[in-house]
Short mmCIF file of C-alpha atoms in Angstrom, two decimals:
data_model
loop_
_atom_site.label_atom_id
_atom_site.label_comp_id
_atom_site.label_asym_id
_atom_site.label_seq_id
_atom_site.Cartn_x
_atom_site.Cartn_y
_atom_site.Cartn_z
CA MET T 1 109.03 -16.46 247.78
CA ASN T 2 105.27 -16.45 247.28
CA GLY T 3 105.57 -13.04 245.65
CA LEU T 4 108.33 -14.25 243.31
CA ASP T 5 106.36 -17.37 242.46
CA SER T 6 103.39 -15.17 241.62
CA LEU T 7 105.60 -12.97 239.44
CA PHE T 8 106.96 -15.95 237.50
CA ASN T 9 103.45 -17.30 237.12
CA VAL T 10 102.52 -14.01 235.46
CA ILE T 11 105.63 -13.64 233.27
CA LEU T 12 105.80 -17.22 232.00
CA THR T 13 102.44 -17.04 230.27
CA THR T 14 101.12 -16.37 226.80
CA ASP T 15 99.20 -13.40 228.22
CA PHE T 16 102.46 -11.70 229.19
CA ALA T 17 104.00 -12.32 225.76
CA PHE T 18 100.81 -10.94 224.21
CA SER T 19 101.06 -7.81 226.35
CA VAL T 20 104.71 -7.29 225.34
CA LEU T 21 103.71 -7.03 221.68
CA ARG T 22 100.81 -4.78 222.63
CA VAL T 23 102.87 -2.23 224.57
CA THR T 24 105.76 -2.37 222.08
CA THR T 25 103.57 -1.14 219.20
CA PRO T 26 103.71 2.66 219.79
CA ILE T 27 107.42 2.53 220.69
CA LEU T 28 108.20 0.57 217.52
CA PHE T 29 106.30 2.97 215.26
CA ALA T 30 108.09 6.00 216.71
CA ALA T 31 111.47 4.25 216.68
CA LEU T 32 111.10 3.44 212.98
CA GLY T 33 110.30 7.10 212.34
CA ALA T 34 113.36 8.15 214.34
CA LEU T 35 115.45 5.65 212.39
CA ILE T 36 114.52 7.13 209.01
CA SER T 37 115.19 10.73 210.03
CA ASN T 38 118.43 9.81 211.80
CA ARG T 39 119.73 7.92 208.76
CA ALA T 40 119.21 11.17 206.82
CA GLY T 41 121.40 12.98 209.33
CA ILE T 42 118.63 14.91 211.07
CA ILE T 43 117.32 13.71 214.42
CA ASN T 44 113.65 14.24 215.23
CA ILE T 45 113.43 15.13 218.92
CA GLY T 46 109.75 16.03 218.53
CA MET T 47 108.48 12.43 218.43
CA GLU T 48 106.74 12.77 221.79
CA GLY T 49 104.79 15.85 220.72
CA ILE T 50 103.95 14.48 217.28
CA MET T 51 102.53 11.30 218.82
CA LEU T 52 100.48 13.33 221.30
CA VAL T 53 98.97 15.58 218.62
CA SER T 54 98.20 12.54 216.46
CA ALA T 55 96.51 10.76 219.35
CA LEU T 56 94.17 13.69 219.91
CA THR T 57 93.52 14.22 216.20
CA GLY T 58 92.57 10.56 215.74
CA VAL T 59 90.00 10.84 218.52
CA ILE T 60 88.55 14.13 217.25
CA VAL T 61 88.34 13.11 213.59
CA SER T 62 86.87 9.69 214.36
CA SER T 63 84.37 11.32 216.71
CA TYR T 64 83.09 13.80 214.12
CA SER T 65 83.25 11.39 211.17
CA GLN T 66 82.08 8.36 213.18
CA ASN T 67 84.62 6.32 211.25
CA ALA T 68 87.74 4.87 212.87
CA TRP T 69 89.66 4.63 209.60
CA VAL T 70 89.02 8.28 208.81
CA GLY T 71 90.27 9.03 212.33
CA LEU T 72 93.45 7.05 211.61
CA LEU T 73 93.96 9.04 208.40
CA GLY T 74 93.54 12.29 210.34
CA ALA T 75 96.05 11.16 212.96
CA VAL T 76 98.67 10.21 210.36
CA LEU T 77 98.16 13.44 208.40
CA SER T 78 98.50 15.55 211.55
CA GLY T 79 101.73 13.75 212.50
CA THR T 80 103.10 14.30 209.02
CA LEU T 81 102.06 17.95 209.11
CA ILE T 82 103.77 18.63 212.45
CA ALA T 83 106.93 16.93 211.17
CA GLY T 84 106.65 19.07 208.04
CA LEU T 85 106.53 22.22 210.15
CA LEU T 86 109.62 21.06 212.03
CA ALA T 87 111.36 20.41 208.70
CA PHE T 88 110.30 23.80 207.33
CA PHE T 89 111.65 25.81 210.24
CA THR T 90 114.77 23.65 210.61
CA LEU T 91 115.78 23.36 206.98
CA LYS T 92 114.40 26.61 205.58
CA PHE T 93 115.02 29.03 208.44
CA LYS T 94 117.90 27.06 210.02
CA THR T 95 116.22 26.72 213.41
CA HIS T 96 118.19 24.40 215.67
CA ILE T 97 116.65 20.94 215.27
CA ILE T 98 116.87 20.15 218.99
CA LEU T 99 115.20 23.41 220.02
CA GLY T 100 112.55 22.94 217.34
CA GLY T 101 111.76 19.44 218.58
CA ILE T 102 111.55 20.58 222.20
CA ALA T 103 109.22 23.41 221.15
CA ILE T 104 106.92 20.90 219.45
CA ASN T 105 106.87 18.72 222.56
CA MET T 106 106.00 21.69 224.79
CA PHE T 107 103.38 22.99 222.37
CA ALA T 108 101.76 19.55 222.12
CA SER T 109 101.58 19.07 225.88
CA GLY T 110 99.65 22.29 226.48
CA GLY T 111 98.03 22.69 223.06
CA THR T 112 96.28 19.33 223.08
CA VAL T 113 94.70 20.11 226.45
CA PHE T 114 93.54 23.51 225.18
CA ILE T 115 92.02 22.03 221.99
CA LEU T 116 90.37 19.24 223.97
CA TYR T 117 88.84 21.83 226.30
CA LEU T 118 87.50 23.88 223.38
CA LEU T 119 85.83 20.87 221.81
CA SER T 120 84.60 18.94 224.82
CA GLY T 121 84.87 21.18 227.88
CA ASP T 122 87.16 18.61 229.51
CA LYS T 123 90.84 19.08 230.34
CA GLY T 124 91.76 15.56 231.39
CA SER T 125 90.26 13.12 228.89
CA SER T 126 87.99 12.88 225.86
CA THR T 127 85.29 10.78 227.49
CA SER T 128 82.56 13.11 226.22
CA LEU T 129 83.64 12.63 222.59
CA PRO T 130 82.09 9.53 220.93
CA SER T 131 85.34 8.46 219.25
CA LYS T 132 85.83 5.17 217.46
CA VAL T 133 88.39 2.42 217.98
CA LEU T 134 90.18 0.46 215.28
CA PRO T 135 89.52 -3.30 215.31
CA SER T 136 91.55 -6.24 216.52
CA LEU T 137 92.16 -9.20 214.21
CA GLU T 138 92.04 -12.94 214.69
CA LEU T 139 94.57 -14.64 212.42
CA PRO T 140 93.14 -17.69 210.60
CA LEU T 141 95.01 -20.95 211.23
CA ILE T 142 97.58 -19.25 213.50
CA LYS T 143 94.97 -18.65 216.23
CA ASP T 144 94.50 -22.43 216.61
CA ILE T 145 98.20 -23.20 217.13
CA PRO T 146 98.98 -23.91 220.81
CA VAL T 147 101.12 -21.24 222.56
CA VAL T 148 101.84 -19.35 219.33
CA GLY T 149 98.17 -18.62 218.61
CA PRO T 150 97.37 -16.86 221.91
CA ILE T 151 100.55 -14.75 221.53
CA LEU T 152 100.24 -13.67 217.91
CA SER T 153 96.51 -13.68 217.23
CA GLY T 154 93.91 -11.20 218.47
CA HIS T 155 96.08 -8.07 218.38
CA HIS T 156 95.03 -4.62 217.31
CA VAL T 157 95.30 -4.03 213.56
CA LEU T 158 98.01 -1.39 214.14
CA THR T 159 100.15 -3.94 215.98
CA TYR T 160 100.27 -6.05 212.83
CA ILE T 161 100.94 -2.94 210.74
CA SER T 162 103.87 -2.09 213.04
CA ILE T 163 105.40 -5.54 212.46
CA ILE T 164 104.93 -5.20 208.69
CA SER T 165 106.44 -1.71 208.90
CA VAL T 166 109.75 -3.17 210.10
CA PHE T 167 110.13 -5.00 206.78
CA VAL T 168 108.85 -2.03 204.80
CA VAL T 169 111.40 0.31 206.39
CA TYR T 170 114.19 -2.21 205.86
CA TYR T 171 113.28 -2.49 202.18
CA LEU T 172 112.96 1.28 201.88
CA LEU T 173 116.39 1.99 203.35
CA ASN T 174 118.30 -0.86 201.72
CA ARG T 175 116.58 -1.67 198.44
CA THR T 176 115.27 1.61 197.01
CA SER T 177 116.88 4.65 195.43
CA LEU T 178 115.24 6.86 198.05
CA GLY T 179 116.79 4.76 200.80
CA LEU T 180 120.20 5.01 199.14
CA ARG T 181 119.86 8.79 199.02
CA ILE T 182 118.72 8.96 202.64
CA ARG T 183 121.73 6.95 203.76
CA SER T 184 124.16 8.87 201.58
CA VAL T 185 122.88 12.21 202.88
CA GLY T 186 123.20 11.01 206.45
CA GLU T 187 126.70 9.61 205.98
CA ASN T 188 128.21 12.36 203.83
CA PRO T 189 125.92 15.21 202.74
CA HIS T 190 128.66 17.02 200.78
CA ALA T 191 129.45 13.92 198.72
CA ALA T 192 125.74 13.34 198.09
CA GLN T 193 125.28 16.93 196.97
CA SER T 194 128.26 16.69 194.65
CA VAL T 195 126.50 13.98 192.62
CA GLY T 196 123.26 15.93 192.31
CA VAL T 197 121.32 14.78 195.38
CA SER T 198 119.29 17.55 197.04
CA VAL T 199 120.20 17.24 200.71
CA MET T 200 117.35 19.51 201.80
CA ASN T 201 114.69 17.58 199.85
CA ILE T 202 115.89 14.24 201.18
CA GLN T 203 115.87 15.51 204.76
CA TYR T 204 112.41 16.98 204.22
CA THR T 205 111.23 13.57 203.03
CA ALA T 206 112.89 11.77 205.94
CA LEU T 207 111.28 14.06 208.51
CA LEU T 208 107.87 13.69 206.85
CA LEU T 209 108.22 9.90 206.99
CA SER T 210 109.23 10.10 210.64
CA GLY T 211 106.08 12.12 211.32
CA PHE T 212 104.02 9.55 209.42
CA PHE T 213 105.23 6.68 211.62
CA ALA T 214 104.93 8.74 214.80
CA GLY T 215 101.36 9.52 213.74
CA LEU T 216 100.61 5.80 213.55
CA GLY T 217 102.04 5.37 217.05
CA GLY T 218 99.94 8.23 218.39
CA ALA T 219 96.79 6.87 216.74
CA TYR T 220 97.40 3.50 218.37
CA MET T 221 97.59 5.07 221.81
CA SER T 222 94.11 6.64 221.62
CA MET T 223 92.40 4.23 219.21
CA GLY T 224 93.81 0.89 220.31
CA TYR T 225 95.84 0.90 223.51
CA LEU T 226 93.09 3.04 225.02
CA SER T 227 89.75 4.03 223.51
CA LEU T 228 90.09 7.73 224.35
CA PHE T 229 92.59 10.57 224.65
CA THR T 230 94.04 11.54 228.02
CA ARG T 231 96.37 14.35 228.92
CA ASP T 232 100.05 13.57 228.17
CA MET T 233 99.09 9.97 227.41
CA ILE T 234 102.26 9.27 225.40
CA ALA T 235 104.09 9.28 228.76
CA GLY T 236 107.65 9.33 227.46
CA ARG T 237 107.23 6.71 224.72
CA GLY T 238 108.55 9.13 222.12
CA TRP T 239 111.77 9.56 224.10
CA ILE T 240 112.03 5.81 224.68
CA ALA T 241 111.68 5.30 220.93
CA ILE T 242 114.60 7.65 220.27
CA ALA T 243 116.65 5.69 222.81
CA ALA T 244 115.62 2.41 221.16
CA GLU T 245 116.78 3.69 217.77
CA SER T 246 120.15 4.76 219.24
CA MET T 247 120.67 1.44 220.99
CA GLY T 248 119.70 -0.35 217.80
CA ARG T 249 122.72 1.30 216.15
CA SER T 250 120.50 2.91 213.51
CA THR T 251 119.66 -0.44 211.92
CA THR T 252 116.16 -1.69 211.24
CA ALA T 253 116.60 -5.04 212.97
CA GLY T 254 118.41 -3.50 215.94
CA THR T 255 115.75 -0.82 216.33
CA ALA T 256 112.97 -3.42 216.27
CA LEU T 257 114.72 -5.62 218.85
CA THR T 258 115.47 -2.77 221.26
CA SER T 259 111.90 -1.51 220.90
CA LEU T 260 110.76 -5.00 221.88
CA LEU T 261 113.15 -4.88 224.84
CA PHE T 262 111.66 -1.62 226.11
CA GLY T 263 108.18 -2.97 225.48
CA ALA T 264 109.04 -5.97 227.64
CA ALA T 265 110.24 -3.62 230.39
CA ASP T 266 106.94 -1.76 230.19
CA ALA T 267 104.96 -4.99 230.36
CA LEU T 268 107.16 -6.18 233.22
CA SER T 269 106.32 -3.06 235.20
CA ASN T 270 102.69 -4.16 235.12
CA ALA T 271 103.62 -7.68 236.18
CA PHE T 272 105.54 -6.34 239.20
CA GLN T 273 102.28 -5.16 240.70
CA VAL T 274 101.71 -8.70 242.04
CA LEU T 275 104.65 -8.13 244.43
CA LYS T 276 102.83 -5.20 246.04
CA ILE T 277 105.66 -2.81 245.20
CA PRO T 278 104.58 0.86 245.32
CA ALA T 279 103.00 1.87 242.01
CA GLU T 280 105.20 4.97 241.75
CA LEU T 281 108.35 2.81 241.84
CA ILE T 282 106.94 0.34 239.33
CA ALA T 283 106.14 3.17 236.90
CA THR T 284 109.84 4.10 236.74
CA LEU T 285 110.91 0.67 235.44
CA PRO T 286 110.64 1.39 231.66
CA TYR T 287 112.56 4.65 232.08
CA ALA T 288 115.19 3.04 234.30
CA ALA T 289 115.62 0.37 231.61
CA THR T 290 116.09 3.16 229.07
CA VAL T 291 118.85 4.79 231.13
CA VAL T 292 120.61 1.47 231.75
CA GLY T 293 120.38 0.60 228.07
CA LEU T 294 121.83 3.93 226.99
CA VAL T 295 124.68 3.59 229.50
CA ILE T 296 125.54 0.13 228.17
CA TYR T 297 125.36 1.46 224.61
CA ALA T 298 127.59 4.45 225.45
CA VAL T 299 130.18 2.24 227.16
CA SER T 300 130.19 -0.14 224.18
CA GLU T 301 130.67 2.70 221.70
CA THR T 302 133.46 4.24 223.78
CA ARG T 303 135.34 0.94 223.92
CA LYS T 304 135.05 0.55 220.15
CA LYS T 305 136.43 4.02 219.56
CA ASN T 306 139.29 3.41 221.99
CA ARG T 307 140.16 0.14 220.20
CA LYS T 308 140.24 1.97 216.87
CA ILE T 309 142.48 4.68 218.30
CA ASN T 310 144.85 2.11 219.82
CA ALA T 311 144.93 0.17 216.54
CA LYS T 312 146.13 3.28 214.73
#
């Protein structure tokens, strides 16, 4: 009971709610990127690798430029570039999108370590590189509100950008001509092409946007969540983001909510440490939540299809 009381004392605090938003940030960025590409009918399996490359690029560029914002720009550009390469080989040379994404993930895992070794002589982390970190922000007025202030104020600047991005992506997909084309290509590419929409160009754009958002998520990991790059530091967040987008039924609001759910599971895994549960078991909690969530989603979708079949 003492252990459970300690757990509740940790969870039912503003610090825990603050940490949920903090750990949700990279998942949310990547999930929004996955949402855009998926709505265009082309899934980006390479989110994990794109985030990893962006995380390293942000550290390297900020280290050499001694400017965190320049580092962020480098991270975003590298993420967009990797997504562009995936789009080029997939759409131009008809490489299988799944195999292309897996190749990017494998390349990123080993390639980032190799590049880090060339530049710093280290294979595990970038501690020898004097990289910069993006700032955190105190929100005027909100910071003084009891309960709400400690939860919402004081976050990393990219956390606030991730929240704003939810509304930006919603507006993009539902209120712009580009969003209409993305959705039409994803729903019926032949019909879209028949009215003059270039399916290839729209899918190129969608993949580039997915790389852009994944780049923001990767930059957060090495310039906000941590202040350095470490080997394979994305730790499955790219895959969790893809699961969050699927569970969110390819909607902006659903994707944001499921990203928050997985962020809460990640934060909860840290809270479980007060119960003296083995660290290895605790580390599996976010991934176990992902599997459970996908199972629930699959069962729900199967029941809907069966109801439709029976109705016919």
